[in-house]
Tab-separated table of C-alpha atoms and ligand atoms in Angstrom:
chain	number	residue	atom	x	y	z
A	67	MET	CA	12.851	23.112	-26.783
A	68	ASN	CA	14.488	19.972	-28.069
A	69	THR	CA	11.517	17.605	-28.066
A	70	GLN	CA	11.435	14.063	-29.378
A	71	ASN	CA	11.512	13.559	-33.091
A	72	GLN	CA	7.779	13.392	-33.795
A	73	ASN	CA	8.138	10.729	-36.453
A	74	ASN	CA	10.634	8.579	-34.744
A	75	ILE	CA	9.209	7.473	-31.402
A	76	LYS	CA	8.197	3.953	-30.518
A	77	ILE	CA	5.614	3.038	-27.904
A	78	ALA	CA	5.124	-0.567	-26.838
A	79	ALA	CA	1.511	-1.361	-25.947
A	80	PHE	CA	1.004	-4.491	-23.848
A	81	VAL	CA	-2.680	-5.289	-24.183
A	82	CYS	CA	-4.952	-8.066	-23.016
A	83	ASN	CA	-6.320	-10.147	-25.831
A	84	TRP	CA	-9.970	-9.860	-24.865
A	85	CYS	CA	-10.857	-6.233	-24.243
A	86	SER	CA	-8.090	-3.809	-25.164
A	87	TYR	CA	-6.955	-5.694	-28.258
A	88	ALA	CA	-10.559	-5.946	-29.395
A	89	GLY	CA	-10.933	-2.209	-28.623
A	90	ALA	CA	-7.899	-1.458	-30.803
A	91	ASP	CA	-9.346	-3.688	-33.510
A	92	SER	CA	-12.654	-1.882	-33.294
A	93	ALA	CA	-10.846	1.480	-33.651
A	94	GLY	CA	-9.277	0.083	-36.835
A	95	THR	CA	-12.501	-1.286	-38.323
A	96	SER	CA	-14.204	2.032	-37.517
A	97	ARG	CA	-11.372	3.725	-39.458
A	98	LEU	CA	-10.482	5.971	-36.525
A	99	GLN	CA	-7.209	7.827	-36.974
A	100	TYR	CA	-4.626	7.578	-34.225
A	101	ASP	CA	-0.888	7.976	-33.780
A	102	ASP	CA	1.150	5.311	-35.544
A	103	SER	CA	3.975	5.129	-33.014
A	104	ILE	CA	2.245	2.336	-31.134
A	105	ARG	CA	3.387	-1.327	-31.415
A	106	ILE	CA	0.858	-3.756	-29.971
A	107	ILE	CA	1.876	-6.912	-28.131
A	108	ARG	CA	-0.973	-9.217	-27.124
A	109	PHE	CA	-1.210	-11.037	-23.790
A	110	PRO	CA	-3.938	-13.333	-22.509
A	111	CYS	CA	-4.644	-10.924	-19.633
A	112	THR	CA	-3.050	-7.969	-17.830
A	113	GLY	CA	-2.514	-10.409	-14.981
A	114	ARG	CA	0.110	-12.053	-17.215
A	115	ILE	CA	2.039	-8.835	-17.814
A	116	ASP	CA	5.084	-8.915	-15.600
A	117	PRO	CA	6.893	-5.603	-15.016
A	118	ILE	CA	9.988	-7.328	-16.371
A	119	PHE	CA	8.357	-7.044	-19.821
A	120	ILE	CA	8.127	-3.290	-19.356
A	121	ILE	CA	11.733	-3.075	-18.234
A	122	LYS	CA	12.802	-5.187	-21.199
A	123	ALA	CA	10.871	-2.908	-23.536
A	124	PHE	CA	12.629	0.165	-22.118
A	125	GLU	CA	15.923	-1.671	-22.319
A	126	THR	CA	15.363	-2.164	-26.039
A	127	GLU	CA	14.852	1.593	-26.154
A	128	VAL	CA	11.192	2.068	-26.783
A	129	ASP	CA	10.283	5.614	-25.799
A	130	GLY	CA	7.116	4.799	-23.921
A	131	VAL	CA	5.028	1.890	-22.658
A	132	LEU	CA	1.269	1.528	-22.412
A	133	VAL	CA	-0.382	-1.361	-20.572
A	134	SER	CA	-4.077	-1.821	-21.230
A	135	GLY	CA	-6.699	-4.354	-20.194
A	136	CYS	CA	-10.339	-4.957	-19.387
A	137	HIS	CA	-12.176	-2.676	-16.997
A	138	PRO	CA	-12.330	-3.885	-13.378
A	139	GLY	CA	-14.973	-6.567	-13.131
A	140	ASP	CA	-14.724	-7.440	-16.851
A	141	CYS	CA	-11.505	-9.485	-16.811
A	142	HIS	CA	-12.047	-12.722	-18.738
A	143	TYR	CA	-10.125	-14.558	-16.029
A	144	SER	CA	-12.232	-12.838	-13.324
A	145	THR	CA	-9.523	-11.116	-11.310
A	146	GLY	CA	-6.322	-10.871	-13.390
A	147	ASN	CA	-6.637	-7.117	-13.766
A	148	PHE	CA	-7.202	-6.621	-10.029
A	149	TYR	CA	-3.854	-8.241	-9.285
A	150	ALA	CA	-2.244	-6.354	-12.165
A	151	ARG	CA	-3.559	-3.032	-10.842
A	152	ARG	CA	-1.758	-3.529	-7.517
A	153	ARG	CA	1.421	-4.649	-9.223
A	154	PHE	CA	1.494	-1.697	-11.608
A	155	ASN	CA	0.734	0.745	-8.823
A	156	VAL	CA	3.863	-0.351	-6.950
A	157	PHE	CA	5.937	-0.632	-10.114
A	158	ARG	CA	4.978	2.850	-11.189
A	159	SER	CA	6.061	4.288	-7.816
A	160	LEU	CA	9.355	2.447	-8.106
A	161	MET	CA	9.973	3.842	-11.582
A	162	GLU	CA	9.058	7.344	-10.458
A	163	PHE	CA	11.458	7.020	-7.534
A	164	ILE	CA	14.370	6.043	-9.744
A	165	GLY	CA	13.663	9.038	-11.955
A	166	LEU	CA	11.807	7.658	-14.961
A	167	ASP	CA	9.721	10.406	-16.502
A	168	LEU	CA	6.208	9.037	-15.932
A	169	ARG	CA	5.053	10.526	-19.210
A	170	ARG	CA	6.702	7.413	-20.632
A	171	LEU	CA	4.630	4.906	-18.652
A	172	HIS	CA	0.842	4.614	-18.855
A	173	PHE	CA	-1.957	2.241	-17.923
A	174	SER	CA	-5.518	2.141	-19.184
A	175	TRP	CA	-8.712	0.132	-19.171
A	176	VAL	CA	-10.240	-0.122	-22.643
A	177	SER	CA	-13.146	-2.445	-23.420
A	178	ALA	CA	-13.905	-4.155	-26.736
A	179	ALA	CA	-16.611	-1.579	-27.414
A	180	GLU	CA	-14.346	1.406	-26.744
A	181	GLY	CA	-12.553	1.871	-30.068
A	182	ALA	CA	-12.822	5.633	-29.683
A	183	LYS	CA	-11.319	5.489	-26.199
A	184	TRP	CA	-8.419	3.384	-27.543
A	185	ALA	CA	-7.678	6.009	-30.198
A	186	ASN	CA	-7.803	8.773	-27.556
A	187	VAL	CA	-5.554	6.871	-25.144
A	188	VAL	CA	-2.967	6.215	-27.856
A	189	ASN	CA	-3.008	9.865	-28.938
A	190	LYS	CA	-2.669	11.047	-25.345
A	191	VAL	CA	0.201	8.665	-24.585
A	192	SER	CA	2.114	9.498	-27.740
A	193	SER	CA	1.658	13.235	-27.283
A	194	GLU	CA	2.974	12.953	-23.703
A	195	VAL	CA	5.988	10.964	-24.862
A	196	LYS	CA	6.642	13.466	-27.633
A	197	SER	CA	6.474	16.338	-25.167
A	198	ILE	CA	9.499	15.002	-23.259
A	199	PRO	CA	12.666	16.955	-23.928
A	200	ASN	CA	16.139	15.414	-24.309
A	201	GLY	CA	15.433	13.370	-27.373
A	202	LYS	CA	15.140	9.591	-27.640
A	203	PHE	CA	14.952	7.500	-24.522
A	204	LYS	CA	18.139	5.819	-23.343
A	205	TRP	CA	18.024	3.091	-20.728
A	206	ALA	CA	21.117	2.962	-18.576
A	207	LEU	CA	23.560	4.583	-20.920
A	208	THR	CA	24.306	7.797	-19.082
A	209	TYR	CA	27.588	6.536	-17.731
A	210	HIS	CA	28.707	4.844	-20.902
A	211	LYS	CA	28.448	7.567	-23.512
A	212	LYS	CA	30.232	7.265	-26.794
A	213	ASN	CA	32.897	9.857	-27.216
A	214	ASN	CA	34.495	10.198	-30.659
A	215	GLY	CA	33.595	6.615	-31.400
A	216	GLN	CA	35.225	5.387	-28.167
A	217	ASN	CA	33.294	4.043	-25.221
A	218	THR	CA	34.079	6.277	-22.290
A	219	GLU	CA	33.209	4.832	-18.943
A	220	HIS	CA	32.736	7.471	-16.300
A	221	LYS	CA	34.199	5.421	-13.508
A	222	ASN	CA	34.031	6.761	-9.972
A	223	LYS	CA	31.981	9.713	-11.068
A	224	LYS	CA	29.734	10.647	-8.162
A	225	THR	CA	26.557	12.626	-8.597
A	226	GLU	CA	25.768	15.498	-6.227
A	227	LEU	CA	22.892	13.487	-4.778
A	228	SER	CA	25.236	10.609	-4.149
A	229	LYS	CA	27.586	12.857	-2.188
A	230	LYS	CA	24.696	14.260	-0.143
A	231	ILE	CA	23.506	10.788	0.758
A	232	LYS	CA	27.000	9.697	1.712
A	233	ASN	CA	27.313	12.707	4.009
A	234	LEU	CA	23.895	12.012	5.493
A	235	TYR	CA	24.797	8.417	6.380
A	236	GLU	CA	28.157	9.448	7.803
A	237	SER	CA	26.639	12.162	9.970
A	238	PHE	CA	24.045	9.762	11.408
A	239	ILE	CA	26.586	7.063	12.169
A	240	LYS	CA	28.916	9.612	13.778
A	241	GLU	CA	26.102	10.956	15.906
A	242	TYR	CA	24.644	7.665	17.049
A	243	ASN	CA	27.561	5.238	16.992
A	244	LYS	CA	27.552	5.006	20.771
A	245	PRO	CA	28.676	1.957	22.737
A	246	PHE	CA	25.916	-0.530	23.421
A	247	PRO	CA	25.148	-1.939	26.861
A	248	TYR	CA	26.344	-5.431	26.105
A	249	GLU	CA	28.049	-6.140	29.411
A	250	LYS	CA	25.964	-9.305	29.568
A	251	GLU	CA	27.153	-10.891	26.318
A	252	ASN	CA	28.698	-13.788	28.205
A	253	THR	CA	25.538	-14.441	30.183
A	254	LEU	CA	23.443	-14.552	27.018
A	255	THR	CA	25.978	-16.857	25.335
A	256	GLU	CA	25.860	-19.212	28.325
A	257	GLN	CA	22.047	-19.275	28.260
A	258	LEU	CA	22.144	-19.955	24.534
A	259	ARG	CA	24.568	-22.875	24.908
A	260	THR	CA	22.529	-24.434	27.703
A	261	LEU	CA	19.332	-24.221	25.677
A	262	ALA	CA	21.048	-25.556	22.532
A	263	LYS	CA	22.453	-28.523	24.444
A	264	ASN	CA	19.029	-29.365	25.917
A	265	LEU	CA	17.390	-29.214	22.515
A	266	LEU	CA	19.977	-31.480	20.887
A	267	VAL	CA	20.273	-33.970	23.760
A	268	ASN	CA	16.492	-34.354	23.980
A	269	ASN	CA	16.184	-34.677	20.185
A	270	LYS	CA	13.888	-31.694	19.968
A	271	VAL	CA	15.949	-30.467	17.016
A	272	ASN	CA	18.469	-32.180	14.765
A	273	ALA	CA	20.637	-29.115	14.228
A	274	ILE	CA	21.026	-25.544	15.393
A	275	ILE	CA	22.004	-22.628	13.174
A	276	GLY	CA	23.796	-19.958	15.159
A	277	TYR	CA	26.914	-17.801	15.249
A	278	LYS	CA	30.489	-18.750	16.125
A	279	SER	CA	33.572	-16.612	16.592
A	280	SER	CA	35.597	-16.221	13.460
A	281	ASN	CA	39.350	-16.268	13.047
A	282	PHE	CA	39.140	-12.519	12.736
A	283	GLU	CA	38.588	-10.315	15.731
A	284	LYS	CA	35.200	-8.616	15.987
A	285	LEU	CA	33.582	-10.890	13.447
A	286	THR	CA	31.330	-13.916	13.717
A	287	THR	CA	30.323	-16.476	11.111
A	288	PRO	CA	27.283	-18.720	10.815
A	289	VAL	CA	27.623	-22.250	12.135
A	290	VAL	CA	25.429	-25.356	12.031
A	291	ILE	CA	25.717	-27.480	15.186
A	292	THR	CA	24.467	-31.064	15.076
A	293	ASN	CA	26.311	-32.477	18.057
A	294	PRO	CA	25.621	-31.518	21.724
A	295	GLU	CA	29.370	-31.577	22.374
A	296	SER	CA	29.852	-28.731	19.911
A	297	VAL	CA	27.478	-26.220	21.494
A	298	ASN	CA	30.403	-24.320	23.012
A	299	GLN	CA	31.104	-23.036	19.536
A	300	LEU	CA	27.938	-20.926	19.756
A	301	VAL	CA	28.369	-17.294	20.717
A	302	TRP	CA	26.203	-14.237	20.993
A	303	ASN	CA	27.706	-10.772	20.824
A	304	ARG	CA	27.404	-7.429	19.099
A	305	TYR	CA	29.129	-8.744	15.962
A	306	CYS	CA	26.413	-11.286	15.122
A	307	VAL	CA	25.251	-9.392	12.046
A	308	ASN	CA	24.117	-12.094	9.580
A	309	ASN	CA	20.460	-12.873	9.049
A	310	LEU	CA	20.662	-16.647	9.481
A	311	THR	CA	17.154	-17.302	8.182
A	312	SER	CA	18.464	-17.336	4.599
A	313	TYR	CA	19.808	-20.828	5.397
A	314	LEU	CA	16.372	-22.236	6.193
A	315	THR	CA	15.414	-22.713	2.548
A	316	ARG	CA	18.688	-24.354	1.484
A	317	PRO	CA	18.172	-28.004	0.484
A	318	LYS	CA	21.111	-29.234	2.617
A	319	ILE	CA	19.626	-27.631	5.718
A	320	LYS	CA	16.110	-28.857	4.972
A	321	LYS	CA	17.446	-32.420	4.765
A	322	LEU	CA	18.544	-32.196	8.394
A	323	GLY	CA	14.943	-32.235	9.606
A	324	LYS	CA	13.855	-30.098	12.550
A	325	ILE	CA	16.121	-27.063	12.892
A	326	GLY	CA	16.765	-24.678	15.746
A	327	ILE	CA	17.770	-21.183	14.690
A	328	VAL	CA	19.081	-18.150	16.549
A	329	VAL	CA	17.329	-14.962	15.476
A	330	LYS	CA	17.433	-11.297	16.279
A	331	ALA	CA	14.130	-9.412	16.292
A	332	CYS	CA	14.617	-8.075	12.748
A	333	ASP	CA	15.557	-11.489	11.362
A	334	SER	CA	12.554	-13.159	12.964
A	335	LYS	CA	10.346	-11.253	10.515
A	336	SER	CA	11.755	-13.266	7.608
A	337	ILE	CA	10.501	-16.448	9.254
A	338	ILE	CA	6.963	-15.038	9.084
A	339	GLY	CA	7.449	-14.361	5.362
A	340	LEU	CA	8.919	-17.788	4.650
A	341	ILE	CA	5.994	-19.491	6.389
A	342	GLN	CA	3.528	-17.317	4.424
A	343	GLU	CA	5.253	-18.358	1.203
A	344	ASN	CA	5.162	-22.043	2.188
A	345	GLN	CA	8.920	-22.306	2.115
A	346	ILE	CA	9.183	-23.598	5.660
A	347	ASN	CA	6.864	-25.377	8.010
A	348	ARG	CA	6.415	-23.706	11.395
A	349	ASP	CA	6.510	-27.093	13.149
A	350	ASP	CA	9.915	-27.876	11.644
A	351	ILE	CA	11.610	-24.812	13.140
A	352	PHE	CA	12.543	-24.087	16.727
A	353	ILE	CA	13.072	-20.347	16.967
A	354	ILE	CA	15.522	-19.082	19.552
A	355	GLY	CA	14.962	-15.354	19.835
A	356	ILE	CA	17.790	-13.442	21.459
A	357	GLN	CA	18.083	-10.004	22.970
A	358	CYS	CA	19.638	-7.594	20.517
A	359	ASP	CA	20.529	-3.999	21.267
A	360	GLY	CA	21.957	-3.357	17.817
A	361	VAL	CA	24.876	-4.936	15.980
A	362	LEU	CA	28.156	-3.578	14.726
A	363	GLU	CA	30.196	-4.106	11.601
A	364	ASN	CA	33.654	-2.584	11.370
A	365	GLU	CA	32.835	-1.001	14.720
A	366	LYS	CA	29.941	0.899	13.173
A	367	ILE	CA	26.348	0.382	14.155
A	368	LEU	CA	24.249	-0.830	11.221
A	369	GLU	CA	21.846	1.804	9.906
A	370	LYS	CA	18.860	-0.493	10.370
A	371	CYS	CA	19.614	-0.729	14.113
A	372	LEU	CA	19.174	3.030	14.537
A	373	SER	CA	15.524	2.823	13.577
A	374	CYS	CA	14.700	-0.616	14.968
A	375	SER	CA	11.356	-0.207	16.672
A	376	ASN	CA	10.733	-3.797	17.700
A	377	ARG	CA	13.604	-5.385	19.549
A	378	ILE	CA	11.718	-8.478	20.629
A	379	PRO	CA	11.356	-11.263	18.005
A	380	VAL	CA	7.881	-11.354	16.493
A	381	ILE	CA	7.896	-15.155	16.421
A	382	LYS	CA	9.827	-17.425	18.775
A	383	ASN	CA	9.776	-20.627	20.822
A	384	GLU	CA	12.232	-19.360	23.424
A	385	TYR	CA	13.531	-15.889	24.143
A	386	ILE	CA	16.950	-15.400	25.688
A	387	TYR	CA	17.357	-12.042	27.332
A	388	ASP	CA	18.941	-10.366	30.244
A	389	LYS	CA	16.657	-7.455	31.057
A	390	GLU	CA	14.038	-5.342	29.375
A	391	ILE	CA	15.563	-3.395	26.523
A	392	GLU	CA	15.484	0.322	26.995
A	393	ILE	CA	17.311	1.623	23.971
A	394	LYS	CA	15.119	3.090	21.294
A	395	LEU	CA	16.947	5.532	19.112
A	396	ASN	CA	14.293	5.508	16.443
A	397	VAL	CA	16.158	7.691	14.003
A	398	ASN	CA	15.795	6.569	10.443
A	399	VAL	CA	18.650	7.550	8.175
A	400	ILE	CA	17.192	5.497	5.307
A	401	ASP	CA	13.928	7.444	5.457
A	402	GLU	CA	15.898	10.685	5.466
A	403	ALA	CA	17.760	9.527	2.353
A	404	ILE	CA	14.439	8.704	0.675
A	405	LYS	CA	13.195	12.229	1.387
A	406	LEU	CA	16.383	13.655	-0.070
A	407	ILE	CA	15.893	11.651	-3.262
A	408	GLU	CA	12.192	12.487	-3.521
A	409	ASN	CA	12.970	16.179	-3.234
A	410	SER	CA	15.410	15.963	-6.135
A	411	SER	CA	14.545	16.472	-9.775
A	412	ILE	CA	13.844	13.433	-11.940
A	413	GLU	CA	17.136	13.971	-13.770
A	414	GLU	CA	19.043	13.949	-10.475
A	415	ARG	CA	17.246	10.789	-9.379
A	416	TRP	CA	17.843	9.086	-12.694
A	417	ASN	CA	21.540	9.977	-12.656
A	418	PHE	CA	21.888	8.919	-9.021
A	419	TRP	CA	20.497	5.441	-9.667
A	420	GLN	CA	22.387	5.116	-12.938
A	421	GLU	CA	25.577	5.792	-11.044
A	422	GLU	CA	24.629	3.446	-8.207
A	423	PHE	CA	23.822	0.534	-10.500
A	424	SER	CA	26.742	1.189	-12.842
A	425	ARG	CA	29.004	-0.002	-9.998
A	426	CYS	CA	27.287	-3.392	-9.803
A	427	ILE	CA	29.694	-6.220	-10.613
A	428	ARG	CA	26.891	-8.833	-10.645
A	429	CYS	CA	28.427	-10.895	-7.878
A	430	TYR	CA	24.873	-11.711	-6.707
A	431	ALA	CA	25.884	-11.446	-3.059
A	432	CYS	CA	22.598	-9.551	-2.531
A	433	ARG	CA	20.716	-12.576	-3.867
A	434	THR	CA	22.700	-15.079	-1.838
A	435	VAL	CA	22.049	-13.440	1.527
A	436	CYS	CA	18.415	-12.574	0.928
A	437	PRO	CA	16.077	-14.928	2.810
A	438	PHE	CA	13.481	-14.397	0.068
A	439	CYS	CA	15.715	-15.229	-2.906
A	440	TYR	CA	15.165	-18.959	-2.824
A	441	CYS	CA	14.185	-19.780	-6.430
A	442	GLU	CA	16.043	-22.805	-7.765
A	443	THR	CA	16.809	-20.888	-10.953
A	444	CYS	CA	16.846	-17.111	-10.693
A	445	ILE	CA	15.357	-15.183	-13.607
A	446	THR	CA	18.746	-13.698	-14.331
A	447	ASP	CA	20.185	-17.195	-14.872
A	448	LYS	CA	17.551	-18.150	-17.431
A	449	HIS	CA	18.715	-18.100	-21.028
A	450	ARG	CA	15.598	-18.908	-23.027
A	451	PRO	CA	14.404	-16.237	-23.103
A	452	GLN	CA	17.122	-14.179	-21.511
A	453	TRP	CA	15.278	-11.436	-19.672
A	454	ILE	CA	18.308	-9.916	-18.032
A	455	SER	CA	21.856	-9.986	-19.247
A	456	PRO	CA	23.711	-11.962	-16.545
A	457	SER	CA	27.068	-10.200	-16.721
A	458	ALA	CA	27.938	-6.674	-15.620
A	459	SER	CA	26.761	-4.214	-18.248
A	460	PRO	CA	24.989	-0.861	-17.889
A	461	LYS	CA	21.645	-2.048	-19.229
A	462	GLY	CA	21.704	-5.403	-17.488
A	463	ASN	CA	22.761	-3.880	-14.152
A	464	PHE	CA	19.942	-1.400	-14.247
A	465	SER	CA	17.370	-4.045	-15.130
A	466	TRP	CA	18.684	-6.583	-12.623
A	467	ASN	CA	18.635	-4.203	-9.670
A	468	LEU	CA	15.140	-2.964	-10.466
A	469	ILE	CA	13.742	-6.448	-10.975
A	470	ARG	CA	15.390	-7.676	-7.787
A	471	ALA	CA	13.845	-4.802	-5.838
A	472	PHE	CA	10.434	-5.302	-7.415
A	473	HIS	CA	10.436	-9.053	-6.744
A	474	LEU	CA	10.791	-8.196	-3.071
A	475	SER	CA	7.775	-5.871	-3.036
A	476	GLY	CA	5.651	-6.614	-0.008
A	477	ARG	CA	8.095	-9.340	1.023
A	478	CYS	CA	11.277	-7.539	2.085
A	479	ILE	CA	11.407	-7.249	5.871
A	480	GLY	CA	14.196	-4.673	5.874
A	481	CYS	CA	17.039	-6.770	7.278
A	482	ASN	CA	19.249	-4.878	4.797
A	483	GLU	CA	21.575	-7.812	4.371
A	484	CYS	CA	21.698	-7.079	0.627
A	485	SER	CA	23.169	-3.622	1.070
A	486	ARG	CA	25.422	-4.767	3.922
A	487	VAL	CA	27.139	-7.406	1.792
A	488	CYS	CA	27.245	-5.395	-1.430
A	489	PRO	CA	30.970	-5.018	-2.191
A	490	VAL	CA	30.366	-1.786	-4.092
A	491	ASN	CA	27.946	-0.281	-1.547
A	492	ILE	CA	24.892	0.120	-3.746
A	493	HIS	CA	22.051	1.627	-1.727
A	494	LEU	CA	19.687	-1.323	-2.043
A	495	ASP	CA	18.456	-0.475	1.454
A	496	ILE	CA	16.968	2.774	0.121
A	497	LEU	CA	15.251	1.038	-2.772
A	498	ASN	CA	13.790	-1.725	-0.594
A	499	ARG	CA	12.633	0.703	2.065
A	500	LYS	CA	10.988	2.990	-0.508
A	501	ILE	CA	8.903	0.083	-1.814
A	502	ALA	CA	8.044	-1.001	1.735
A	503	LEU	CA	6.815	2.530	2.542
A	504	GLU	CA	4.766	2.608	-0.640
A	505	ILE	CA	3.208	-0.764	0.190
A	506	LYS	CA	2.365	0.467	3.668
A	507	LYS	CA	0.786	3.640	2.331
A	508	GLU	CA	-1.250	1.947	-0.400
A	509	PHE	CA	-2.183	-1.352	1.205
A	510	GLU	CA	-1.579	-0.805	4.929
A	511	TYR	CA	0.707	-3.795	4.952
A	512	GLU	CA	4.011	-4.369	6.674
A	513	ALA	CA	6.028	-7.454	5.810
A	514	GLY	CA	6.998	-9.898	8.553
A	515	VAL	CA	4.479	-8.816	11.129
A	516	SER	CA	1.655	-11.336	10.906
A	517	ILE	CA	1.315	-14.785	9.357
A	518	ASP	CA	-2.425	-14.320	8.963
A	519	VAL	CA	-2.429	-11.261	6.679
A	520	SER	CA	-1.859	-12.048	2.992
A	521	PRO	CA	1.056	-10.256	1.295
A	522	PRO	CA	-0.377	-7.334	-0.697
A	523	LEU	CA	0.606	-8.472	-4.190
A	524	THR	CA	-1.000	-11.868	-3.696
A	525	THR	CA	-4.410	-10.385	-3.084
A	526	TYR	CA	-6.570	-7.370	-4.073
A	527	ARG	CA	-9.511	-5.231	-3.088
A	528	PRO	CA	-12.101	-4.315	-5.735
A	529	ASP	CA	-11.821	-0.691	-4.616
A	530	ASP	CA	-8.016	-0.479	-4.785
A	531	SER	CA	-6.765	2.903	-5.921
A	532	GLN	CA	-6.556	3.393	-9.684
A	533	GLU	CA	-6.141	7.127	-10.176
A	534	PHE	CA	-3.096	6.420	-12.317
A	535	ILE	CA	-5.122	4.413	-14.849
A	536	LEU	CA	-6.556	6.162	-17.920
B	1283	FES	FE1	-8.459	-8.570	-20.022
B	1283	FES	FE2	-7.834	-10.037	-17.786
B	1283	FES	S1	-8.661	-10.700	-19.696
B	1283	FES	S2	-7.474	-7.950	-18.195
């Protein structure tokens, strides 16, 4: 078997300064022998180790990564390692899902007195990395191999898994793309306009964010109404696809003062998240929930609508509806796609995601529409240091899409706006949903359901699972 060159592997070890570094030091002073492939990078605490560091290390083509810190309860900043444990648990699942061989990624607790344990951990990690076939690790280069000195881009090359997933989506849409009972669209629009006018005339809000008809048939666009005379622009119909809550954090909208906003049930979940993250004040928002039986784009029902289990907004001031909603398809094509990927080999998964991300043109439409991408300066726009290359490149695309997905862990409410607007149809919906399922399984948490429950990566339990830690 073609295993890694024993003398030529590199393993980056991110260690906390207090316990694991001291443990490594103690192994050295005790003259314990251990594998020399390790390169130690010191951090104040494992709580400071962002998964982006791990991604960057893989991007620079280290063959393995070890993260090590103080044992639970011994962290010199009290709880840094508890938070880190949750973060790494989710990150590890994400990396496994995209097809990283987990023999390359390890976590351990090593105290200052455990020099012998440090030597054992390093030997174990390096022997696992060396046992991986296929030679040196390559991050995001599968589709850009060098061929006779020329860069050959494998454009439009679809993996088998990719074709299966495409067929799966098409079969679901074909099966369930039935007409929706929207005979009452006009009634709902009239109710909406009446309410909007009342709110503006009585100065209960200064502006209303809603939908208006576009110049194109079967399409609506967002609109901000500040004048009661303009409320007739507002419409509600089956083409109101956008999640309008992404506007709530924009400085221009915030300047307007109290805002009314039209939300579907799925979109209302983002308002819960934005309040939890202190991005909006509940008292500054008037939420107009509206009956939604599923929305269409290009005459196709959106995948998320097939599995929508809660068609009444979770948070609202007023609810505009015609009758109790009966439709509950509850078929989840995204979950089926996740199963398909999980049942594939790691090589198939890795190739599938390589191919998906290789199409990314870095237009950042996914970032623009996401209600939770509100940072003034996104990490990908920072130059000192530059964590992610900002332009379209195989390595940068891979890193950007993983970091984006990870930053939404425990926050994404599954509106799937990112995958809807993606011009190259990257399956961000699958990635987001996979993390959401993992969060639910590990921490019994669902984003956008309750304001009172803390998001899982902002808290910890002393008895959180740690089977993956050496
Ligand atoms: Fe070692 Fe926090 S100081 S993990």
